[in-house]
Coordinates of C-alpha atoms in Angstrom, one line a residue:
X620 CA 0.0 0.0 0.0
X621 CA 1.3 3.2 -0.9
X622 CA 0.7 6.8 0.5
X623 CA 1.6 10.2 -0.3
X624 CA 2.4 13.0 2.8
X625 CA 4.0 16.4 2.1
X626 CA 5.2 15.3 -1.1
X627 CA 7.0 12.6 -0.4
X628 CA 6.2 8.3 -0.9
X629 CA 6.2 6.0 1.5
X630 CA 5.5 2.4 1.3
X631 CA 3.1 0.8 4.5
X632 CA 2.7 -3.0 4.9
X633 CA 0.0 -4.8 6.7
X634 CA 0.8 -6.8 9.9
X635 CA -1.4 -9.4 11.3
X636 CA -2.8 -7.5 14.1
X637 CA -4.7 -5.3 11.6
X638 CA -2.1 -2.6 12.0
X639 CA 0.5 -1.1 8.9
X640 CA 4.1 -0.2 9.5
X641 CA 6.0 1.6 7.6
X642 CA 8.3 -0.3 5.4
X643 CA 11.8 1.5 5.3
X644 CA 14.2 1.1 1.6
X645 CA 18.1 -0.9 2.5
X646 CA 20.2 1.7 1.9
X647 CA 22.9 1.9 -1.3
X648 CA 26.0 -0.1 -1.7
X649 CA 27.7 3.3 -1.6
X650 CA 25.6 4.5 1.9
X651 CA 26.3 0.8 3.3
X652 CA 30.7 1.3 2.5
X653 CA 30.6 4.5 3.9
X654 CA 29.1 3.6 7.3
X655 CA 31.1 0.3 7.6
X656 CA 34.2 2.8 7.0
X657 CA 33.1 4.4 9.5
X658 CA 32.5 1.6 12.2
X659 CA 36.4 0.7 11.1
X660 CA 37.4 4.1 12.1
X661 CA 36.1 4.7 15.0
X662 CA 36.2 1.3 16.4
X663 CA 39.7 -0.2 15.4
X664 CA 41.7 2.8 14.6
X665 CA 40.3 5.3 17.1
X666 CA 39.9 3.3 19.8
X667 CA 43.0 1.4 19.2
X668 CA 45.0 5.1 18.9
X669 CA 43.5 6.1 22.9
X670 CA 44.3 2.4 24.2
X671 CA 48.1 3.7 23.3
X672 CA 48.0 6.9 24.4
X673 CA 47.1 5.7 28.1
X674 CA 49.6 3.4 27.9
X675 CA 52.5 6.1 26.8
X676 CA 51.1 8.0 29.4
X677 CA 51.2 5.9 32.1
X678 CA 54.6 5.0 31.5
X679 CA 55.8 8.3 31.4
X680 CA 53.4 8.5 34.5
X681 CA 55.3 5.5 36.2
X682 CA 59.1 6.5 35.4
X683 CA 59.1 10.5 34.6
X684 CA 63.2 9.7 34.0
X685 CA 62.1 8.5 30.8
X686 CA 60.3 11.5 29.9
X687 CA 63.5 13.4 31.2
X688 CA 65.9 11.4 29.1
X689 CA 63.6 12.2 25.8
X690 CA 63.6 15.7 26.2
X691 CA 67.4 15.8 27.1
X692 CA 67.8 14.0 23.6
X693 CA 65.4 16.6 21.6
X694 CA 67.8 19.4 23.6
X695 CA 71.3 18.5 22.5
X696 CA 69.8 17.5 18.5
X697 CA 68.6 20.9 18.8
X698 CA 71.6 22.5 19.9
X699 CA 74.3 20.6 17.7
X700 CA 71.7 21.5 14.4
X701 CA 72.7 25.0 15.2
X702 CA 75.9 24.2 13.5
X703 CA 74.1 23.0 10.1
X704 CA 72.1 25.8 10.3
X705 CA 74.2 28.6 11.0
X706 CA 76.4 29.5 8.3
X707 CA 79.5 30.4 9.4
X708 CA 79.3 27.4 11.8
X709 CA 79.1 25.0 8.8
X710 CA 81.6 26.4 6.8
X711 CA 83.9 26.3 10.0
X712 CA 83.3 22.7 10.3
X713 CA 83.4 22.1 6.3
X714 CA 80.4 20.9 5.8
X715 CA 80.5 17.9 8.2
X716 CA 77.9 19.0 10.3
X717 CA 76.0 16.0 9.9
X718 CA 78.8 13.7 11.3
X719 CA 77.7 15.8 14.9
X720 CA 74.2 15.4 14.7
X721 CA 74.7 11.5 14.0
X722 CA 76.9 11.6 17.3
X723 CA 74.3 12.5 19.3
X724 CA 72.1 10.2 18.1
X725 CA 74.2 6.9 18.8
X726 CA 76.0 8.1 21.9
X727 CA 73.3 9.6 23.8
X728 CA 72.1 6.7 26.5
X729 CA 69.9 7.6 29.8
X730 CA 72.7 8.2 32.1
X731 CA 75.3 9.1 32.4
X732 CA 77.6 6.5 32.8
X733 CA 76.7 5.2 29.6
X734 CA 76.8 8.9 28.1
X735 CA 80.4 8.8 29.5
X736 CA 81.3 5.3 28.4
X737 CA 80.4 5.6 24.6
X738 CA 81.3 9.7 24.2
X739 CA 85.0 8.0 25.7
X740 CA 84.9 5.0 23.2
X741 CA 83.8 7.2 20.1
X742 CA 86.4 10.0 20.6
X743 CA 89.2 7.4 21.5
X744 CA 88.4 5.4 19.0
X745 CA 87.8 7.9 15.7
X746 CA 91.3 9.5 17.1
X747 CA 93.2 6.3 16.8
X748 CA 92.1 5.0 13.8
X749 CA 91.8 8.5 11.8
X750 CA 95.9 8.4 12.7
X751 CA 96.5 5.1 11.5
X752 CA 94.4 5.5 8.7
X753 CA 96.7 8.5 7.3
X754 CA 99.6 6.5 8.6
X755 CA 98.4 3.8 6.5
X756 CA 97.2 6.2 3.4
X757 CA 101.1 7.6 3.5
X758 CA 102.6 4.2 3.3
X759 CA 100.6 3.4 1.2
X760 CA 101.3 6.2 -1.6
X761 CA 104.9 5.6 -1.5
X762 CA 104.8 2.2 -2.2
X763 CA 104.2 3.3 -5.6
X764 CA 102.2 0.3 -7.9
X765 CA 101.7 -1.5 -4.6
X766 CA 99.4 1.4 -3.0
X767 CA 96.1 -1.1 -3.3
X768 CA 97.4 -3.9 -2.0
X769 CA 99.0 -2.1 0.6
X770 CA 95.3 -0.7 2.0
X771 CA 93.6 -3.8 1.1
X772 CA 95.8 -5.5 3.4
X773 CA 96.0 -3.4 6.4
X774 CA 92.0 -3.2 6.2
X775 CA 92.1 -7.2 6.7
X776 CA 94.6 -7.0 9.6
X777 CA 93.3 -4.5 12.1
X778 CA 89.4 -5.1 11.0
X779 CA 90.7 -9.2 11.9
X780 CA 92.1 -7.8 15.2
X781 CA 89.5 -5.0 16.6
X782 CA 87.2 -7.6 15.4
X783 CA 88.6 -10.5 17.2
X784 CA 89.2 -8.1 20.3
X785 CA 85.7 -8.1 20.9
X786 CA 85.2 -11.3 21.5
X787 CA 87.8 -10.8 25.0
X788 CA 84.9 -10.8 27.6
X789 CA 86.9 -8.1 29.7
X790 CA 87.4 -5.8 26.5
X791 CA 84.4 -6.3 25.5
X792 CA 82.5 -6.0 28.8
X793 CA 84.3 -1.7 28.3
X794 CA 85.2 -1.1 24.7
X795 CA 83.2 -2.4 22.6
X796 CA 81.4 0.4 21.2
X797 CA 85.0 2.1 20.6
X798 CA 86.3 -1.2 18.8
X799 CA 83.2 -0.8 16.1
X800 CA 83.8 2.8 16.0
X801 CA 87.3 1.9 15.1
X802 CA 86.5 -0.4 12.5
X803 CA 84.4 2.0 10.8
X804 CA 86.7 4.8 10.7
X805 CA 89.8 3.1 9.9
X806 CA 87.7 1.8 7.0
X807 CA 86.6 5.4 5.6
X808 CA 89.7 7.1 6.4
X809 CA 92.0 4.3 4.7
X810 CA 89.8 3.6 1.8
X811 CA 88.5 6.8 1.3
X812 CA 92.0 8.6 0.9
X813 CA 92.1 6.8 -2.1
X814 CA 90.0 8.9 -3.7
X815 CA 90.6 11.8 -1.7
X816 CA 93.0 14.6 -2.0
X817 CA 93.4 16.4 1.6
X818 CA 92.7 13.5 3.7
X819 CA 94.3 15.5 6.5
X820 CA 91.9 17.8 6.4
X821 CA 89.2 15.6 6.2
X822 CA 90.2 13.3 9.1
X823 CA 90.6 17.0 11.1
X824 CA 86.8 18.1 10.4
X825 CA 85.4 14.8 11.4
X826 CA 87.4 14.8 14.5
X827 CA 86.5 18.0 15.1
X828 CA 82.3 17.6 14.6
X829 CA 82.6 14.3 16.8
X830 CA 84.3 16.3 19.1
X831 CA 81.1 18.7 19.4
X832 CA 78.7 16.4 19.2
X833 CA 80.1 14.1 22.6
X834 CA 80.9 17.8 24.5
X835 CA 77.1 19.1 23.9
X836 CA 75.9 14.7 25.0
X837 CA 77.9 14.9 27.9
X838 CA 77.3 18.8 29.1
X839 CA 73.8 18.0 28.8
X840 CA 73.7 14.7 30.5
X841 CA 75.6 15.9 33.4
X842 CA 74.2 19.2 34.1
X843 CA 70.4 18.7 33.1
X844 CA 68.9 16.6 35.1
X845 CA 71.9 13.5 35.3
X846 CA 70.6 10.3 36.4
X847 CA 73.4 8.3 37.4
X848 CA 74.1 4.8 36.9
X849 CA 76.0 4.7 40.1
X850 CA 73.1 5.6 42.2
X851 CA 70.6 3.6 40.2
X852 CA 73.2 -0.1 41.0
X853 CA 73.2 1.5 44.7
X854 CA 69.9 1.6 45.3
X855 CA 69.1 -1.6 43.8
X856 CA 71.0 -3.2 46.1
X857 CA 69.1 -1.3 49.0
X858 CA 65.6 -2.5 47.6
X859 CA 67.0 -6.3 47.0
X860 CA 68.1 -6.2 50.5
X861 CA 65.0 -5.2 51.9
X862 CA 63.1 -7.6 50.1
X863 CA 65.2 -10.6 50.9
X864 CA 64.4 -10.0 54.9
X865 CA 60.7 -9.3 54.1
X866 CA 60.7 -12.7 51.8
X867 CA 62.5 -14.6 54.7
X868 CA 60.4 -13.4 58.1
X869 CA 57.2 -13.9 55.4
X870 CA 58.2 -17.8 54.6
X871 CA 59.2 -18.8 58.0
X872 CA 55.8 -17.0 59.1
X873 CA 53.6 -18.5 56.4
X874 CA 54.6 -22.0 57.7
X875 CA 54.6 -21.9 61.3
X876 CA 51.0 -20.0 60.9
X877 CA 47.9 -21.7 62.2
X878 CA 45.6 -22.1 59.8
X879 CA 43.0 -20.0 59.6
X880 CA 40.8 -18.4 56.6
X881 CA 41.4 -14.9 56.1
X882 CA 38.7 -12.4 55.0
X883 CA 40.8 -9.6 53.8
X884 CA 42.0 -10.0 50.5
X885 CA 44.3 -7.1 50.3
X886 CA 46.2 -8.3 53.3
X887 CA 46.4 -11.5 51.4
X888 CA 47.9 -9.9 48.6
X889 CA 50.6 -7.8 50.4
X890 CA 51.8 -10.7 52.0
X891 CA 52.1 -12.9 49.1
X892 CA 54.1 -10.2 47.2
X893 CA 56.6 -9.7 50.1
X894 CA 57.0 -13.8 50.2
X895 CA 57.8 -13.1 46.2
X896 CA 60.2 -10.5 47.2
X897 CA 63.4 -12.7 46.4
X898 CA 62.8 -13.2 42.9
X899 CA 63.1 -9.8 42.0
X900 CA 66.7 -10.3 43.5
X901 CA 67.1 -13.6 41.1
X902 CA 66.2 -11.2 38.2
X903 CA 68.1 -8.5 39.0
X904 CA 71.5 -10.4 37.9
X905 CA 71.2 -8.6 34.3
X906 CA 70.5 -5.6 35.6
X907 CA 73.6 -5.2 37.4
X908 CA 76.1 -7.1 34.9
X909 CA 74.3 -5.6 31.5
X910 CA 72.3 -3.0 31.0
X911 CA 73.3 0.6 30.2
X912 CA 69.9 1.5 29.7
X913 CA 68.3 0.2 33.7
X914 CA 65.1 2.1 33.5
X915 CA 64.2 1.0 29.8
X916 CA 64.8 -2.7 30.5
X917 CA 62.3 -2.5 33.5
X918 CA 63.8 -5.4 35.8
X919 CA 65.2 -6.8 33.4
X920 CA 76.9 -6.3 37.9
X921 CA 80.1 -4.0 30.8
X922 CA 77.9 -4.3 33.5
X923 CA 76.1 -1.3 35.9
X924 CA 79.0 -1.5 37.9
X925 CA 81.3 -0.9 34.7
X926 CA 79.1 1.9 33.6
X927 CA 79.2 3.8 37.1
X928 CA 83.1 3.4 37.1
X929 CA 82.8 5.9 33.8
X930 CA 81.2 8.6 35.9
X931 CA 82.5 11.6 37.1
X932 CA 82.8 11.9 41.4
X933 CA 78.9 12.6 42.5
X934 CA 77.2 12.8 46.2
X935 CA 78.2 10.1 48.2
X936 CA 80.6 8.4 45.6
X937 CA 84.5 9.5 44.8
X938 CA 86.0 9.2 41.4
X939 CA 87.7 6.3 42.5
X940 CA 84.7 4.3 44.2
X941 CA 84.7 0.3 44.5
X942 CA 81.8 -0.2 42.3
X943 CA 83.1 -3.8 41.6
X944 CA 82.1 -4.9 45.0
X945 CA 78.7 -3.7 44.0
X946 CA 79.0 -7.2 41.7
X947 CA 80.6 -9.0 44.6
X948 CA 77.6 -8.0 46.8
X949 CA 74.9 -8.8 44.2
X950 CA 76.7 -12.7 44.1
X951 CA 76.0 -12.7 47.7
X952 CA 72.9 -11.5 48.2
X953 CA 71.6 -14.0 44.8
X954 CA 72.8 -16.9 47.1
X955 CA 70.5 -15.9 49.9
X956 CA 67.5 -15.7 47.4
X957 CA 68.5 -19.5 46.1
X958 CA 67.9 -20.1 49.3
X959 CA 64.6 -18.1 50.0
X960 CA 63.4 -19.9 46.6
X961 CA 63.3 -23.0 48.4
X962 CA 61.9 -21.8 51.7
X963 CA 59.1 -21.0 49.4
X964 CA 58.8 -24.3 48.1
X965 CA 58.8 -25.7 52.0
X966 CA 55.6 -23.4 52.6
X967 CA 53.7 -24.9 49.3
X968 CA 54.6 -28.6 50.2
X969 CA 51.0 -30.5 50.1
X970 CA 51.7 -32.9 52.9
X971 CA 50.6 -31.4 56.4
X972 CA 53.0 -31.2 58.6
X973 CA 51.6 -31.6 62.2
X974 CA 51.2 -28.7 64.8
X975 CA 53.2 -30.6 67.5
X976 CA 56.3 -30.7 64.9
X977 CA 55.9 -27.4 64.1
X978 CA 55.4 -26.5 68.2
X979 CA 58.7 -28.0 68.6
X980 CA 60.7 -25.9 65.7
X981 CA 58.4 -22.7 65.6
X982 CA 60.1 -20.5 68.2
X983 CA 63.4 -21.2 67.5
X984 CA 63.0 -20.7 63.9
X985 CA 61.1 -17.5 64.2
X986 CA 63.8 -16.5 66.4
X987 CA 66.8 -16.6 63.7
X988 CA 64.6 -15.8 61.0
X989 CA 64.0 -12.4 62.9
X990 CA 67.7 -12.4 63.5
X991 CA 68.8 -12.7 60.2
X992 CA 65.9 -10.5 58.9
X993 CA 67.2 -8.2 61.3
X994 CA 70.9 -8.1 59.7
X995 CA 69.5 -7.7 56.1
X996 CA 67.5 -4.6 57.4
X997 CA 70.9 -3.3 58.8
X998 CA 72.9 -4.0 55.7
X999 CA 70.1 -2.0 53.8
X1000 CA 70.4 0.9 56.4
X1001 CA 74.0 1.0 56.1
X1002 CA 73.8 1.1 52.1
X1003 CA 71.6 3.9 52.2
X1004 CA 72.8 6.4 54.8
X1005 CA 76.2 5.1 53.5
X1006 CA 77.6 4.8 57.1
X1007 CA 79.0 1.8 59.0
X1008 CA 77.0 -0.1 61.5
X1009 CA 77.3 0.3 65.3
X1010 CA 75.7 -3.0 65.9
X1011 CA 76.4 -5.5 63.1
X1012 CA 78.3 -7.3 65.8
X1013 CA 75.9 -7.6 68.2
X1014 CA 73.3 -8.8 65.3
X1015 CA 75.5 -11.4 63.8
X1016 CA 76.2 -12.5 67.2
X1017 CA 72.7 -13.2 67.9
X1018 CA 72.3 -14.3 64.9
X1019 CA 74.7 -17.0 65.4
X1020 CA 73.2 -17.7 68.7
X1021 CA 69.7 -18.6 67.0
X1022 CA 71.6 -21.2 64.9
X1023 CA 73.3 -23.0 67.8
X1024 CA 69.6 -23.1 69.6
X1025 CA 68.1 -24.5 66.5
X1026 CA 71.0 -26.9 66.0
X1027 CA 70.4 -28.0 69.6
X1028 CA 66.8 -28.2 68.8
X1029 CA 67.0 -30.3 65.9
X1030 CA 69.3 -33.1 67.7
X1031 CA 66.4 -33.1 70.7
X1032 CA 63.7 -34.3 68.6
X1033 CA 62.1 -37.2 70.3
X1034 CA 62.2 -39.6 66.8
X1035 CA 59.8 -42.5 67.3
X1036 CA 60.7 -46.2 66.8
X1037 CA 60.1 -49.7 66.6
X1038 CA 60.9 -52.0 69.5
X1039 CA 62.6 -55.4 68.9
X1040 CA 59.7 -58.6 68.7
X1041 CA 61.7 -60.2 71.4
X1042 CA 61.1 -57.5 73.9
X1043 CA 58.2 -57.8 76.1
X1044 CA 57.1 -55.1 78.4
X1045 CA 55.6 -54.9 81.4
X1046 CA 52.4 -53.7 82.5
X1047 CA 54.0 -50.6 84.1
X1048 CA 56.9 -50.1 81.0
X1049 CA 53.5 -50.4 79.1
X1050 CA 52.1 -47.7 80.9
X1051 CA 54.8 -45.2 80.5
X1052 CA 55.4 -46.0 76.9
X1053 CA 51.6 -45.0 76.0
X1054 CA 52.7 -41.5 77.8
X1055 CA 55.5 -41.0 75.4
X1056 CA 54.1 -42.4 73.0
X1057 CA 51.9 -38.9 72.3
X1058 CA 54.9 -36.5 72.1
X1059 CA 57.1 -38.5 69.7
X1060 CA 57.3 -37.9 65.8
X1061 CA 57.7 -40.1 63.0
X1062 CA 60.3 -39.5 60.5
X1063 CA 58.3 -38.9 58.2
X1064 CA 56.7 -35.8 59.8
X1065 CA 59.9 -34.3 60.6
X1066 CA 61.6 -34.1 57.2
X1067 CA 60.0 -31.2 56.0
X1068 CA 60.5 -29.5 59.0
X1069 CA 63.7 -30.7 58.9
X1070 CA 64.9 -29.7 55.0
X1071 CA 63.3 -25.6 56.2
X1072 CA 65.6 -25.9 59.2
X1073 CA 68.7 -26.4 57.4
X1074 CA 67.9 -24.0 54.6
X1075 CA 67.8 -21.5 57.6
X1076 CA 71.0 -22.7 58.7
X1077 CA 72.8 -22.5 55.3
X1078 CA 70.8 -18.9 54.6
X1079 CA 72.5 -17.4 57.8
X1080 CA 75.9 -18.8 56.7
X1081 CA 75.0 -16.9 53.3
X1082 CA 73.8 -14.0 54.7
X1083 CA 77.4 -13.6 56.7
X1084 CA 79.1 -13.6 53.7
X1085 CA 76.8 -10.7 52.6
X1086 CA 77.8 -9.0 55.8
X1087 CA 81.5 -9.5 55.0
X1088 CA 81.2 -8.0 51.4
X1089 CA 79.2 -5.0 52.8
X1090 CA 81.6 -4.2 55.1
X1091 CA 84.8 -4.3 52.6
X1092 CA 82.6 -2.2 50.4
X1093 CA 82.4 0.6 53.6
X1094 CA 85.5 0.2 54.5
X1095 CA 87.1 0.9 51.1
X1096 CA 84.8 3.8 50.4
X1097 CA 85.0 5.6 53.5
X1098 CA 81.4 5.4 54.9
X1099 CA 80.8 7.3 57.9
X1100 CA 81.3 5.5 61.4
X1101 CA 78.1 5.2 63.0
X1102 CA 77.6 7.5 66.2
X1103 CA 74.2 6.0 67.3
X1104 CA 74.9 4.2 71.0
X1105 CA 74.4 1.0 70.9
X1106 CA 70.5 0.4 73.0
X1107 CA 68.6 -2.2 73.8
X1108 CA 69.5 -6.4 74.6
X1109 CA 72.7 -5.8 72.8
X1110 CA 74.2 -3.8 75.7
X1111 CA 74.2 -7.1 77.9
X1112 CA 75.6 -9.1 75.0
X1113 CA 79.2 -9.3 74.2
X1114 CA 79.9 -10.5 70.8
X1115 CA 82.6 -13.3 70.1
X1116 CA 86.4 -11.0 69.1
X1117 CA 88.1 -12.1 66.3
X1118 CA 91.2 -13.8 67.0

């Protein structure tokens, strides 16, 4: 049925109610493209464009040194082009401009150890071989017919040797970079003067615009903002120290616990991220042996350590500051995690351990899990306020205390066994037996208690070795000597001298 209102045609079509509705045309192939372009638009690109916005926000959010480090890179681009765009600047550098600009590009890292490290390598490097490559190029020219051969074959001999030098792990862990660098240049500036008249002058210019593009990286890096690669290893090692005595009192707790059902579900979550602690301290081996760039990796000892021995003296740390014991304390303090790995293990085991087992261990468990908890937290205070400990003695002391109680308790567990078929008891040995019977343990139910008491015995022999390695590290860079008195228990204790 068809009907015509203010001019225009509409169609109507008869339901079974008696009723018409109005029937609506399918729109074109042309309206039906457009809108599905549009549903594409908004729904996959638009949508898919604000999902990555939030997350480049947030991670600026998280870490504002990265937002730092970007706009330090965008300031020294900007400054170096100023000698590409200036006239007299480029004409001063003849026309190798570019050469700084590309500097800053490949030697500008997030801090400033790494700055340091490649600005070194590059300079050193394009020095060296820019010498030996006109060496070469002179040697070359007066060796009349032989000129190609010549080049050709001191290309092969020190690209075979910086190459091959890269491969030694303690060249390589420092000047690597540099050993590429030299590679390249030697092979321009060698090859090159073949076909080029004032080499000299060449080699000069380049020198020269590498020379101004490491000055602006490292001005830059150190004065604007610097984030330090010494201070980022340093307080690493505070954190991981921290979290190893929260991972240790939060094991030893978990077990010996009762067992209840908790209701709060954040506290839940707290404490199972604080038993987890140690594996950030597992993880945290590349971050201290490789990576130049530690807030980019995101945790993920040429090395961290190697990196902050390129840096200038800053705050608490001299030119000459013992960063490799930074590696030697890292070992250490990995050991103590092995160790917390397994604790964890102990606290998932399926098989119930009973509650007069774990009666007989608890206390003198919790007592040197709190002790060596209580060095850890010490080691971490001393690393951060960079001053030595007043009371390590006294700790370690008490620490080594805990252990001989636990040792003592361990060889007084009543172990239950089987009586020989021949003996028969009397009516009263009978009697006294069913008495004892009730406090003595199986073997079986003392193993597991048994494998987490030795892992706290080996952990507090571990975690002395990390308190030896601390203190080397204050003694060889000066820390401050503690003038807090000494309070508490400790003041009745007398730790054991060293012969």
């Amino acid at each position: 049925m068809a009907s015509q209102e203010a001019g225009k045609l509409e169609w109507r079509i008869s339901v079974d109610n008696g009723t018409t509705e109005r029937l609506v045309p399918r729109a074109g192939l042309s309206k039906r493209i457009f809108l599905w372009l549009k549903d594409l638009v908004m729904k996959v690109i638009v949508e898919r464009m604000a999902e990555f916005m939030m997350k480049a926000w947030r991670i600026g959010a998280d870490d504002p040194a990265k937002v730092v480090h970007c706009l330090k890179v965008g300031l020294a681009l900007s400054l170096v082009s100023i000698f590409y765009y200036m006239r007299p600047l480029y004409d001063g550098v003849g026309g190798n401009a570019m050469w700084a600009i590309m500097t800053v590009v490949v030697v500008f890292e997030s801090n400033v150890g790494a700055t340091f490290c490649k600005c070194v390598n590059r300079v050193v490097a394009t020095i060296l071989a820019g010498s030996l490559g006109i060496a070469v190029h002179w040697v070359a020219t007066q060796s009349g017919k032989a000129e190609v051969f010549v080049i050709g074959c001191s290309v092969f001999l020190f690209a075979f040797a910086a190459t091959y030098s890269r491969f030694v792990p303690s060249f390589k862990a420092r000047f690597d970079y540099g050993a590429m660098i030299f590679i390249l240049t030697f092979s321009l500036v060698s090859v090159g003067g073949y076909r080029v008249d004032k080499l000299v002058e060449l080699a000069q210019q380049r020198v020269s615009t590498i020379a101004i593009g490491t000055s602006i990286c490292i001005i830059i890096t150190v004065f604007f903002c610097p984030i330090w690669a010494g201070s980022q290893l340093h307080r690493l090692i505070e954190r991981n120290l921290e979290k190893l005595a929260d991972s240790l009192d939060g094991c030893v707790a978990e077990y010996f616990k009762e067992n209840e059902v908790s209701t709060n579900r954040n506290e839940d979550e707290d404490t199972s991220m604080k038993l987890q602690g140690f594996k950030c301290v597992l993880n945290s081996k590349g971050t201290e042996e490789a990576m130049p760039l530690i807030h980019f990796a995101g945790f993920s000892l040429i090395s961290q350590a190697n990196l902050a021995r390129w840096e200038p003296a800053h705050g608490s740390f001299n030119f000459r500051h013992p960063w490799k014991l930074y590696v030697k304390i890292g070992a250490a303090m990995r050991r103590c995690a092995y160790c917390l790995e397994n604790l964890s293990i102990c606290v998932s085991y399926e098989t119930e351990t009973p509650d007069q087992v774990k009666k007989h261990f608890g206390e003198a468990c919790m007592k040197l899990s709190s002790a060596s908890s209580k060095i850890l937290r010490e080691l971490m205070e001393m690393m951060k306020n960079t001053r030595k400990s007043s009371k390590m003695d006294f700790l370690v002391f008490d620490m080594n205390s805990a252990v001989q109680e636990l040792q003592e308790t361990l060889k007084t567990v009543p172990i239950e066994t089987k009586k020989k078929p021949e003996e028969v008891p009397s009516e009263e040995e009978n009697k006294v037996d069913n008495e004892e019977r009730n406090t003595l343990m199986s073997l079986h139910e003392v193993l597991p208690v048994a494998t987490l008491v030795s892992l706290l015995i080996e952990n507090a022999a571990r975690i002395q070795t990390a308190v030896e390695a601390v203190d080397e590290l204050a003694n060889l860079a000066d820390f401050e000597q503690d003038s807090k008195k000494k309070t508490g228990d400790n003041n009745t204790k007398q730790p054991p001298r060293s012969s």
